[in-house]
C-alpha cells in the first residue's frame, strides 16, 4: 500500500469513519458486498466510481433491493419523457430512505475529510442523514492535499470535465475552468464537507488503489488523465452527440 493511501485511511479512521483498503476493483467489489446484507434495501447516489466496480448488478443478483435513479434505462427513459420528473423525484426520495446508501465522493483530503458537490443535492443529502449505513467508494485519484485543493479541483477540473462529457453548455465546459456561472445547466449548486462521520449516520469509505471516477491533478501525465476521462465518459449515460441529441435520440 502506498504511503499516501495509508495516511488517508488512518486520517479517515481518526475522524470516525469506517475505512477499508481495497487493492483493486475486484477487492473493492467484494468489500461492498460484505458490508450490505442480503435482503437489505440499497439506494444509489450517482457515481461513476460505483459503476466501475460493477457492484450494483451483484447486489441485486445477491438478493438486495437496489433503488437506482441513475441506472442507464431509468436515465434514458426519463430523458425521453417516459418517466416524469415527479416519478424521478420519488425515486430519489426512496433512494435516500433506503437502509443502505452507496455513492462516491469528489475528493478526500489527506487529513480525512470527504468533499462532494451536487447539482440537486440528493447524493450529498443521502450521505448525511436518512440511511442506516452509507458506503462511499473512493479511488486513489480522488486524494487531495487539503480542502483548498479539493475545492479547486472540483470547480476547475471535475465540473468542467463532467459538463463536457454530458454536453452541457456551461461556461466551464468551454473555458475549462469555473466562472461561477448562473447557467441553468450548472453542475455545482451544493457542496458538502464531511469533516467527521455524521452523528446519526455511520459511513464506511472503501478506498481503492485504482483510478475511479472523475478526478486528477492538472500536472498529471496526459495519458493517465485521458484514461480517467475515457473511462468516465463510457459510463455516463446522458451525453450529447454531434447532432445535438442525447443517447435517447431526443434533441438537446
PDB file of C-alpha atoms in Angstrom:
ATOM      1  CA  UNK A   1       0.000   0.000   0.000  1.00  0.00           C
ATOM      2  CA  UNK A   2       1.299   3.449  -0.905  1.00  0.00           C
ATOM      3  CA  UNK A   3       2.109   5.811   1.964  1.00  0.00           C
ATOM      4  CA  UNK A   4      -0.480   8.287   0.660  1.00  0.00           C
ATOM      5  CA  UNK A   5      -3.279   5.733   0.878  1.00  0.00           C
ATOM      6  CA  UNK A   6      -2.154   4.548   4.318  1.00  0.00           C
ATOM      7  CA  UNK A   7      -2.068   8.128   5.594  1.00  0.00           C
ATOM      8  CA  UNK A   8      -5.537   8.866   4.217  1.00  0.00           C
ATOM      9  CA  UNK A   9      -7.016   5.667   5.667  1.00  0.00           C
ATOM     10  CA  UNK A  10      -5.602   6.467   9.095  1.00  0.00           C
ATOM     11  CA  UNK A  11      -6.985  10.011   8.912  1.00  0.00           C
ATOM     12  CA  UNK A  12     -10.452   8.787   7.944  1.00  0.00           C
ATOM     13  CA  UNK A  13     -10.478   6.414  10.905  1.00  0.00           C
ATOM     14  CA  UNK A  14      -9.368   9.174  13.283  1.00  0.00           C
ATOM     15  CA  UNK A  15     -12.313  11.214  12.031  1.00  0.00           C
ATOM     16  CA  UNK A  16     -14.757   8.466  12.933  1.00  0.00           C
ATOM     17  CA  UNK A  17     -15.326   6.921   9.515  1.00  0.00           C
ATOM     18  CA  UNK A  18     -15.082   3.248   8.797  1.00  0.00           C
ATOM     19  CA  UNK A  19     -12.271   2.912   6.263  1.00  0.00           C
ATOM     20  CA  UNK A  20     -11.362  -0.141   4.209  1.00  0.00           C
ATOM     21  CA  UNK A  21      -8.439  -0.531   1.824  1.00  0.00           C
ATOM     22  CA  UNK A  22      -9.022  -2.333  -1.470  1.00  0.00           C
ATOM     23  CA  UNK A  23      -6.020  -3.287  -3.581  1.00  0.00           C
ATOM     24  CA  UNK A  24      -8.062  -3.303  -6.788  1.00  0.00           C
ATOM     25  CA  UNK A  25     -11.586  -3.070  -8.180  1.00  0.00           C
ATOM     26  CA  UNK A  26     -12.342  -6.743  -7.534  1.00  0.00           C
ATOM     27  CA  UNK A  27     -11.384  -6.489  -3.870  1.00  0.00           C
ATOM     28  CA  UNK A  28     -13.442  -3.297  -3.577  1.00  0.00           C
ATOM     29  CA  UNK A  29     -16.476  -5.040  -5.066  1.00  0.00           C
ATOM     30  CA  UNK A  30     -16.223  -7.857  -2.530  1.00  0.00           C
ATOM     31  CA  UNK A  31     -15.791  -5.343   0.297  1.00  0.00           C
ATOM     32  CA  UNK A  32     -19.003  -3.559  -0.658  1.00  0.00           C
ATOM     33  CA  UNK A  33     -20.900  -6.841  -0.952  1.00  0.00           C
ATOM     34  CA  UNK A  34     -19.701  -7.839   2.519  1.00  0.00           C
ATOM     35  CA  UNK A  35     -20.967  -4.566   4.003  1.00  0.00           C
ATOM     36  CA  UNK A  36     -24.549  -4.890   2.731  1.00  0.00           C
ATOM     37  CA  UNK A  37     -26.547  -7.910   3.931  1.00  0.00           C
ATOM     38  CA  UNK A  38     -28.853  -9.981   1.772  1.00  0.00           C
ATOM     39  CA  UNK A  39     -32.400  -8.638   1.905  1.00  0.00           C
ATOM     40  CA  UNK A  40     -31.350  -5.035   2.538  1.00  0.00           C
ATOM     41  CA  UNK A  41     -32.663  -2.080   0.563  1.00  0.00           C
ATOM     42  CA  UNK A  42     -29.899  -0.107  -1.150  1.00  0.00           C
ATOM     43  CA  UNK A  43     -30.193   3.426  -2.507  1.00  0.00           C
ATOM     44  CA  UNK A  44     -27.729   4.762  -5.055  1.00  0.00           C
ATOM     45  CA  UNK A  45     -26.296   8.251  -5.383  1.00  0.00           C
ATOM     46  CA  UNK A  46     -24.979   8.956  -8.869  1.00  0.00           C
ATOM     47  CA  UNK A  47     -21.377   7.746  -9.040  1.00  0.00           C
ATOM     48  CA  UNK A  48     -19.187   6.568 -11.889  1.00  0.00           C
ATOM     49  CA  UNK A  49     -16.855   5.072  -9.274  1.00  0.00           C
ATOM     50  CA  UNK A  50     -19.643   2.761  -8.113  1.00  0.00           C
ATOM     51  CA  UNK A  51     -20.498   1.815 -11.702  1.00  0.00           C
ATOM     52  CA  UNK A  52     -16.864   0.971 -12.357  1.00  0.00           C
ATOM     53  CA  UNK A  53     -16.984  -1.618  -9.575  1.00  0.00           C
ATOM     54  CA  UNK A  54     -19.868  -3.445 -11.266  1.00  0.00           C
ATOM     55  CA  UNK A  55     -21.270  -3.983  -7.797  1.00  0.00           C
ATOM     56  CA  UNK A  56     -24.875  -2.861  -8.293  1.00  0.00           C
ATOM     57  CA  UNK A  57     -25.670  -5.814 -10.524  1.00  0.00           C
ATOM     58  CA  UNK A  58     -24.157  -8.205  -7.986  1.00  0.00           C
ATOM     59  CA  UNK A  59     -26.082  -6.613  -5.131  1.00  0.00           C
ATOM     60  CA  UNK A  60     -29.337  -7.212  -6.999  1.00  0.00           C
ATOM     61  CA  UNK A  61     -28.377 -10.737  -8.035  1.00  0.00           C
ATOM     62  CA  UNK A  62     -27.482 -11.493  -4.419  1.00  0.00           C
ATOM     63  CA  UNK A  63     -30.907 -10.630  -3.048  1.00  0.00           C
ATOM     64  CA  UNK A  64     -30.729  -6.913  -2.220  1.00  0.00           C
ATOM     65  CA  UNK A  65     -33.341  -4.449  -3.466  1.00  0.00           C
ATOM     66  CA  UNK A  66     -31.460  -1.683  -5.302  1.00  0.00           C
ATOM     67  CA  UNK A  67     -33.115   1.694  -5.910  1.00  0.00           C
ATOM     68  CA  UNK A  68     -31.050   3.419  -8.582  1.00  0.00           C
ATOM     69  CA  UNK A  69     -32.457   6.635 -10.088  1.00  0.00           C
ATOM     70  CA  UNK A  70     -29.291   6.847 -12.211  1.00  0.00           C
ATOM     71  CA  UNK A  71     -29.358   3.495 -13.971  1.00  0.00           C
ATOM     72  CA  UNK A  72     -28.965   3.591 -17.739  1.00  0.00           C
ATOM     73  CA  UNK A  73     -32.537   2.560 -18.524  1.00  0.00           C
ATOM     74  CA  UNK A  74     -34.111   4.914 -15.985  1.00  0.00           C
ATOM     75  CA  UNK A  75     -31.954   7.831 -17.127  1.00  0.00           C
ATOM     76  CA  UNK A  76     -32.712   7.359 -20.806  1.00  0.00           C
ATOM     77  CA  UNK A  77     -36.436   6.801 -20.227  1.00  0.00           C
ATOM     78  CA  UNK A  78     -36.520   9.952 -18.121  1.00  0.00           C
ATOM     79  CA  UNK A  79     -34.813  11.970 -20.844  1.00  0.00           C
ATOM     80  CA  UNK A  80     -37.219  10.552 -23.427  1.00  0.00           C
ATOM     81  CA  UNK A  81     -40.167  11.676 -21.303  1.00  0.00           C
ATOM     82  CA  UNK A  82     -41.291   8.148 -20.423  1.00  0.00           C
ATOM     83  CA  UNK A  83     -40.619   8.810 -16.727  1.00  0.00           C
ATOM     84  CA  UNK A  84     -41.886  12.115 -15.371  1.00  0.00           C
ATOM     85  CA  UNK A  85     -39.885  14.495 -13.200  1.00  0.00           C
ATOM     86  CA  UNK A  86     -42.271  13.704 -10.347  1.00  0.00           C
ATOM     87  CA  UNK A  87     -41.642   9.972 -10.704  1.00  0.00           C
ATOM     88  CA  UNK A  88     -37.892  10.562 -10.812  1.00  0.00           C
ATOM     89  CA  UNK A  89     -38.114  12.760  -7.705  1.00  0.00           C
ATOM     90  CA  UNK A  90     -39.885   9.967  -5.840  1.00  0.00           C
ATOM     91  CA  UNK A  91     -37.105   7.577  -6.858  1.00  0.00           C
ATOM     92  CA  UNK A  92     -34.510   9.984  -5.442  1.00  0.00           C
ATOM     93  CA  UNK A  93     -36.541  10.231  -2.244  1.00  0.00           C
ATOM     94  CA  UNK A  94     -36.845   6.466  -1.990  1.00  0.00           C
ATOM     95  CA  UNK A  95     -33.099   6.023  -2.562  1.00  0.00           C
ATOM     96  CA  UNK A  96     -32.055   8.218   0.368  1.00  0.00           C
ATOM     97  CA  UNK A  97     -34.566   6.477   2.635  1.00  0.00           C
ATOM     98  CA  UNK A  98     -33.184   3.001   1.996  1.00  0.00           C
ATOM     99  CA  UNK A  99     -31.410   1.077   4.737  1.00  0.00           C
ATOM    100  CA  UNK A 100     -28.107   1.426   2.893  1.00  0.00           C
ATOM    101  CA  UNK A 101     -26.867   4.154   0.571  1.00  0.00           C
ATOM    102  CA  UNK A 102     -23.917   3.739  -1.781  1.00  0.00           C
ATOM    103  CA  UNK A 103     -22.200   6.502  -3.709  1.00  0.00           C
ATOM    104  CA  UNK A 104     -18.848   8.160  -4.397  1.00  0.00           C
ATOM    105  CA  UNK A 105     -17.142  11.375  -3.318  1.00  0.00           C
ATOM    106  CA  UNK A 106     -15.442  14.035  -5.428  1.00  0.00           C
ATOM    107  CA  UNK A 107     -12.415  14.309  -3.156  1.00  0.00           C
ATOM    108  CA  UNK A 108     -10.915  13.023   0.079  1.00  0.00           C
ATOM    109  CA  UNK A 109      -8.286  15.058   1.892  1.00  0.00           C
ATOM    110  CA  UNK A 110      -5.163  13.560   3.367  1.00  0.00           C
ATOM    111  CA  UNK A 111      -6.432  14.546   6.810  1.00  0.00           C
ATOM    112  CA  UNK A 112      -9.594  12.503   6.300  1.00  0.00           C
ATOM    113  CA  UNK A 113     -12.383  14.810   5.123  1.00  0.00           C
ATOM    114  CA  UNK A 114     -14.775  13.955   2.289  1.00  0.00           C
ATOM    115  CA  UNK A 115     -15.824  16.657  -0.173  1.00  0.00           C
ATOM    116  CA  UNK A 116     -18.697  16.317  -2.639  1.00  0.00           C
ATOM    117  CA  UNK A 117     -20.558  18.707  -4.920  1.00  0.00           C
ATOM    118  CA  UNK A 118     -24.016  18.182  -6.429  1.00  0.00           C
ATOM    119  CA  UNK A 119     -26.471  19.962  -8.657  1.00  0.00           C
ATOM    120  CA  UNK A 120     -29.598  18.690  -6.894  1.00  0.00           C
ATOM    121  CA  UNK A 121     -28.239  17.666  -3.505  1.00  0.00           C
ATOM    122  CA  UNK A 122     -29.792  14.206  -3.445  1.00  0.00           C
ATOM    123  CA  UNK A 123     -26.410  12.457  -3.404  1.00  0.00           C
ATOM    124  CA  UNK A 124     -24.863  14.579  -0.662  1.00  0.00           C
ATOM    125  CA  UNK A 125     -28.145  14.523   1.254  1.00  0.00           C
ATOM    126  CA  UNK A 126     -28.029  10.734   1.347  1.00  0.00           C
ATOM    127  CA  UNK A 127     -24.500  10.843   2.743  1.00  0.00           C
ATOM    128  CA  UNK A 128     -25.592  12.844   5.763  1.00  0.00           C
ATOM    129  CA  UNK A 129     -28.915  11.597   7.094  1.00  0.00           C
ATOM    130  CA  UNK A 130     -31.576   9.044   6.258  1.00  0.00           C
ATOM    131  CA  UNK A 131     -29.929   5.679   5.562  1.00  0.00           C
ATOM    132  CA  UNK A 132     -28.866   3.394   8.394  1.00  0.00           C
ATOM    133  CA  UNK A 133     -25.459   2.969   6.763  1.00  0.00           C
ATOM    134  CA  UNK A 134     -23.589   4.792   3.998  1.00  0.00           C
ATOM    135  CA  UNK A 135     -20.870   3.280   1.804  1.00  0.00           C
ATOM    136  CA  UNK A 136     -18.662   5.685  -0.156  1.00  0.00           C
ATOM    137  CA  UNK A 137     -16.339   4.352  -2.858  1.00  0.00           C
ATOM    138  CA  UNK A 138     -13.239   6.469  -3.499  1.00  0.00           C
ATOM    139  CA  UNK A 139     -10.397   5.863  -5.944  1.00  0.00           C
ATOM    140  CA  UNK A 140      -6.840   6.906  -5.146  1.00  0.00           C
ATOM    141  CA  UNK A 141      -7.060   9.657  -7.768  1.00  0.00           C
ATOM    142  CA  UNK A 142      -9.542  11.476  -5.503  1.00  0.00           C
ATOM    143  CA  UNK A 143      -6.972  12.046  -2.731  1.00  0.00           C
ATOM    144  CA  UNK A 144      -6.028  15.719  -2.348  1.00  0.00           C
ATOM    145  CA  UNK A 145      -3.773  17.664  -0.026  1.00  0.00           C
ATOM    146  CA  UNK A 146      -6.427  19.752   1.745  1.00  0.00           C
ATOM    147  CA  UNK A 147      -9.807  21.452   1.374  1.00  0.00           C
ATOM    148  CA  UNK A 148      -8.377  24.248  -0.750  1.00  0.00           C
ATOM    149  CA  UNK A 149      -7.111  21.747  -3.295  1.00  0.00           C
ATOM    150  CA  UNK A 150     -10.400  19.838  -3.141  1.00  0.00           C
ATOM    151  CA  UNK A 151     -12.463  22.932  -3.938  1.00  0.00           C
ATOM    152  CA  UNK A 152     -10.079  23.971  -6.719  1.00  0.00           C
ATOM    153  CA  UNK A 153     -10.175  20.536  -8.312  1.00  0.00           C
ATOM    154  CA  UNK A 154     -13.965  20.237  -8.131  1.00  0.00           C
ATOM    155  CA  UNK A 155     -14.511  23.673  -9.663  1.00  0.00           C
ATOM    156  CA  UNK A 156     -11.729  23.679 -12.254  1.00  0.00           C
ATOM    157  CA  UNK A 157     -11.235  20.022 -13.173  1.00  0.00           C
ATOM    158  CA  UNK A 158     -14.200  17.831 -12.261  1.00  0.00           C
ATOM    159  CA  UNK A 159     -17.136  20.138 -13.040  1.00  0.00           C
ATOM    160  CA  UNK A 160     -15.776  21.283 -16.429  1.00  0.00           C
ATOM    161  CA  UNK A 161     -14.978  17.690 -17.414  1.00  0.00           C
ATOM    162  CA  UNK A 162     -18.403  16.445 -16.319  1.00  0.00           C
ATOM    163  CA  UNK A 163     -20.176  19.191 -18.235  1.00  0.00           C
ATOM    164  CA  UNK A 164     -18.124  18.442 -21.351  1.00  0.00           C
ATOM    165  CA  UNK A 165     -18.904  14.724 -21.102  1.00  0.00           C
ATOM    166  CA  UNK A 166     -22.615  15.450 -20.711  1.00  0.00           C
ATOM    167  CA  UNK A 167     -22.593  18.059 -23.448  1.00  0.00           C
ATOM    168  CA  UNK A 168     -23.808  20.825 -21.170  1.00  0.00           C
ATOM    169  CA  UNK A 169     -23.460  24.351 -22.491  1.00  0.00           C
ATOM    170  CA  UNK A 170     -21.840  25.823 -19.388  1.00  0.00           C
ATOM    171  CA  UNK A 171     -19.012  28.385 -19.413  1.00  0.00           C
ATOM    172  CA  UNK A 172     -16.723  25.954 -17.596  1.00  0.00           C
ATOM    173  CA  UNK A 173     -17.224  23.326 -20.304  1.00  0.00           C
ATOM    174  CA  UNK A 174     -15.982  25.844 -22.860  1.00  0.00           C
ATOM    175  CA  UNK A 175     -13.254  27.589 -20.870  1.00  0.00           C
ATOM    176  CA  UNK A 176     -12.080  24.628 -18.798  1.00  0.00           C
ATOM    177  CA  UNK A 177     -12.352  26.481 -15.500  1.00  0.00           C
ATOM    178  CA  UNK A 178     -15.009  27.784 -13.145  1.00  0.00           C
ATOM    179  CA  UNK A 179     -16.520  31.202 -13.875  1.00  0.00           C
ATOM    180  CA  UNK A 180     -19.070  30.996 -11.031  1.00  0.00           C
ATOM    181  CA  UNK A 181     -21.782  30.962 -13.678  1.00  0.00           C
ATOM    182  CA  UNK A 182     -25.541  31.116 -13.360  1.00  0.00           C
ATOM    183  CA  UNK A 183     -26.191  28.679 -16.163  1.00  0.00           C
ATOM    184  CA  UNK A 184     -29.329  26.523 -15.764  1.00  0.00           C
ATOM    185  CA  UNK A 185     -27.079  23.552 -16.586  1.00  0.00           C
ATOM    186  CA  UNK A 186     -24.575  24.372 -13.837  1.00  0.00           C
ATOM    187  CA  UNK A 187     -23.373  21.179 -12.132  1.00  0.00           C
ATOM    188  CA  UNK A 188     -22.303  22.635  -8.782  1.00  0.00           C
ATOM    189  CA  UNK A 189     -25.097  24.008  -6.605  1.00  0.00           C
ATOM    190  CA  UNK A 190     -24.437  22.237  -3.310  1.00  0.00           C
ATOM    191  CA  UNK A 191     -21.092  21.378  -1.708  1.00  0.00           C
ATOM    192  CA  UNK A 192     -20.836  19.278   1.440  1.00  0.00           C
ATOM    193  CA  UNK A 193     -17.759  18.591   3.551  1.00  0.00           C
ATOM    194  CA  UNK A 194     -17.874  15.630   5.911  1.00  0.00           C
ATOM    195  CA  UNK A 195     -15.274  16.758   8.426  1.00  0.00           C
ATOM    196  CA  UNK A 196     -16.208  13.925  10.757  1.00  0.00           C
ATOM    197  CA  UNK A 197     -18.578  10.993  10.468  1.00  0.00           C
ATOM    198  CA  UNK A 198     -22.168  12.255  10.940  1.00  0.00           C
ATOM    199  CA  UNK A 199     -23.553  11.565  14.407  1.00  0.00           C
ATOM    200  CA  UNK A 200     -26.564   9.544  13.259  1.00  0.00           C
ATOM    201  CA  UNK A 201     -25.189   8.031  10.058  1.00  0.00           C
ATOM    202  CA  UNK A 202     -22.334   5.506  10.089  1.00  0.00           C
ATOM    203  CA  UNK A 203     -20.194   5.989   6.976  1.00  0.00           C
ATOM    204  CA  UNK A 204     -17.719   3.457   5.610  1.00  0.00           C
ATOM    205  CA  UNK A 205     -15.229   4.573   2.972  1.00  0.00           C
ATOM    206  CA  UNK A 206     -13.821   1.955   0.611  1.00  0.00           C
ATOM    207  CA  UNK A 207     -10.526   3.452  -0.581  1.00  0.00           C
ATOM    208  CA  UNK A 208      -9.424   1.735  -3.772  1.00  0.00           C
ATOM    209  CA  UNK A 209      -5.863   1.553  -5.069  1.00  0.00           C
ATOM    210  CA  UNK A 210      -7.054   2.442  -8.574  1.00  0.00           C
ATOM    211  CA  UNK A 211      -8.252   5.468 -10.514  1.00  0.00           C
ATOM    212  CA  UNK A 212     -12.045   5.649 -10.251  1.00  0.00           C
ATOM    213  CA  UNK A 213     -14.427   8.388 -11.305  1.00  0.00           C
ATOM    214  CA  UNK A 214     -13.512  11.899 -12.411  1.00  0.00           C
ATOM    215  CA  UNK A 215     -10.549  13.481 -10.695  1.00  0.00           C
ATOM    216  CA  UNK A 216      -6.951  14.321 -11.454  1.00  0.00           C
ATOM    217  CA  UNK A 217      -4.234  16.867 -10.809  1.00  0.00           C
ATOM    218  CA  UNK A 218      -3.641  19.286 -13.637  1.00  0.00           C
ATOM    219  CA  UNK A 219       0.051  18.324 -13.800  1.00  0.00           C
ATOM    220  CA  UNK A 220      -0.530  14.567 -14.093  1.00  0.00           C
ATOM    221  CA  UNK A 221       0.689  12.779 -17.248  1.00  0.00           C
ATOM    222  CA  UNK A 222      -1.680  13.291 -20.151  1.00  0.00           C
ATOM    223  CA  UNK A 223      -2.053   9.551 -20.730  1.00  0.00           C
ATOM    224  CA  UNK A 224      -3.340   8.962 -17.198  1.00  0.00           C
ATOM    225  CA  UNK A 225      -5.780  11.865 -17.433  1.00  0.00           C
ATOM    226  CA  UNK A 226      -7.094  10.656 -20.785  1.00  0.00           C
ATOM    227  CA  UNK A 227      -7.635   7.159 -19.392  1.00  0.00           C
ATOM    228  CA  UNK A 228      -9.621   8.520 -16.445  1.00  0.00           C
ATOM    229  CA  UNK A 229     -11.689  10.762 -18.723  1.00  0.00           C
ATOM    230  CA  UNK A 230     -12.423   7.988 -21.225  1.00  0.00           C
ATOM    231  CA  UNK A 231     -13.439   5.519 -18.518  1.00  0.00           C
ATOM    232  CA  UNK A 232     -15.874   8.024 -17.018  1.00  0.00           C
ATOM    233  CA  UNK A 233     -17.269   9.030 -20.388  1.00  0.00           C
ATOM    234  CA  UNK A 234     -18.033   5.402 -21.216  1.00  0.00           C
ATOM    235  CA  UNK A 235     -20.197   5.098 -18.090  1.00  0.00           C
ATOM    236  CA  UNK A 236     -22.032   8.417 -18.336  1.00  0.00           C
ATOM    237  CA  UNK A 237     -25.430   7.862 -19.913  1.00  0.00           C
ATOM    238  CA  UNK A 238     -26.803  11.290 -20.786  1.00  0.00           C
ATOM    239  CA  UNK A 239     -24.210  12.500 -23.239  1.00  0.00           C
ATOM    240  CA  UNK A 240     -24.851  14.787 -26.168  1.00  0.00           C
ATOM    241  CA  UNK A 241     -23.992  13.517 -29.608  1.00  0.00           C
ATOM    242  CA  UNK A 242     -22.542  15.583 -32.501  1.00  0.00           C
ATOM    243  CA  UNK A 243     -26.064  16.156 -33.863  1.00  0.00           C
ATOM    244  CA  UNK A 244     -27.128  17.699 -30.553  1.00  0.00           C
ATOM    245  CA  UNK A 245     -29.200  14.726 -29.412  1.00  0.00           C
ATOM    246  CA  UNK A 246     -28.568  12.663 -26.307  1.00  0.00           C
ATOM    247  CA  UNK A 247     -28.279   8.882 -26.214  1.00  0.00           C
ATOM    248  CA  UNK A 248     -32.057   8.525 -26.263  1.00  0.00           C
ATOM    249  CA  UNK A 249     -32.230  10.407 -29.565  1.00  0.00           C
ATOM    250  CA  UNK A 250     -34.001  13.384 -28.024  1.00  0.00           C
ATOM    251  CA  UNK A 251     -32.704  16.756 -29.326  1.00  0.00           C
ATOM    252  CA  UNK A 252     -30.872  18.994 -26.872  1.00  0.00           C
TER     253      UNK A 252
END
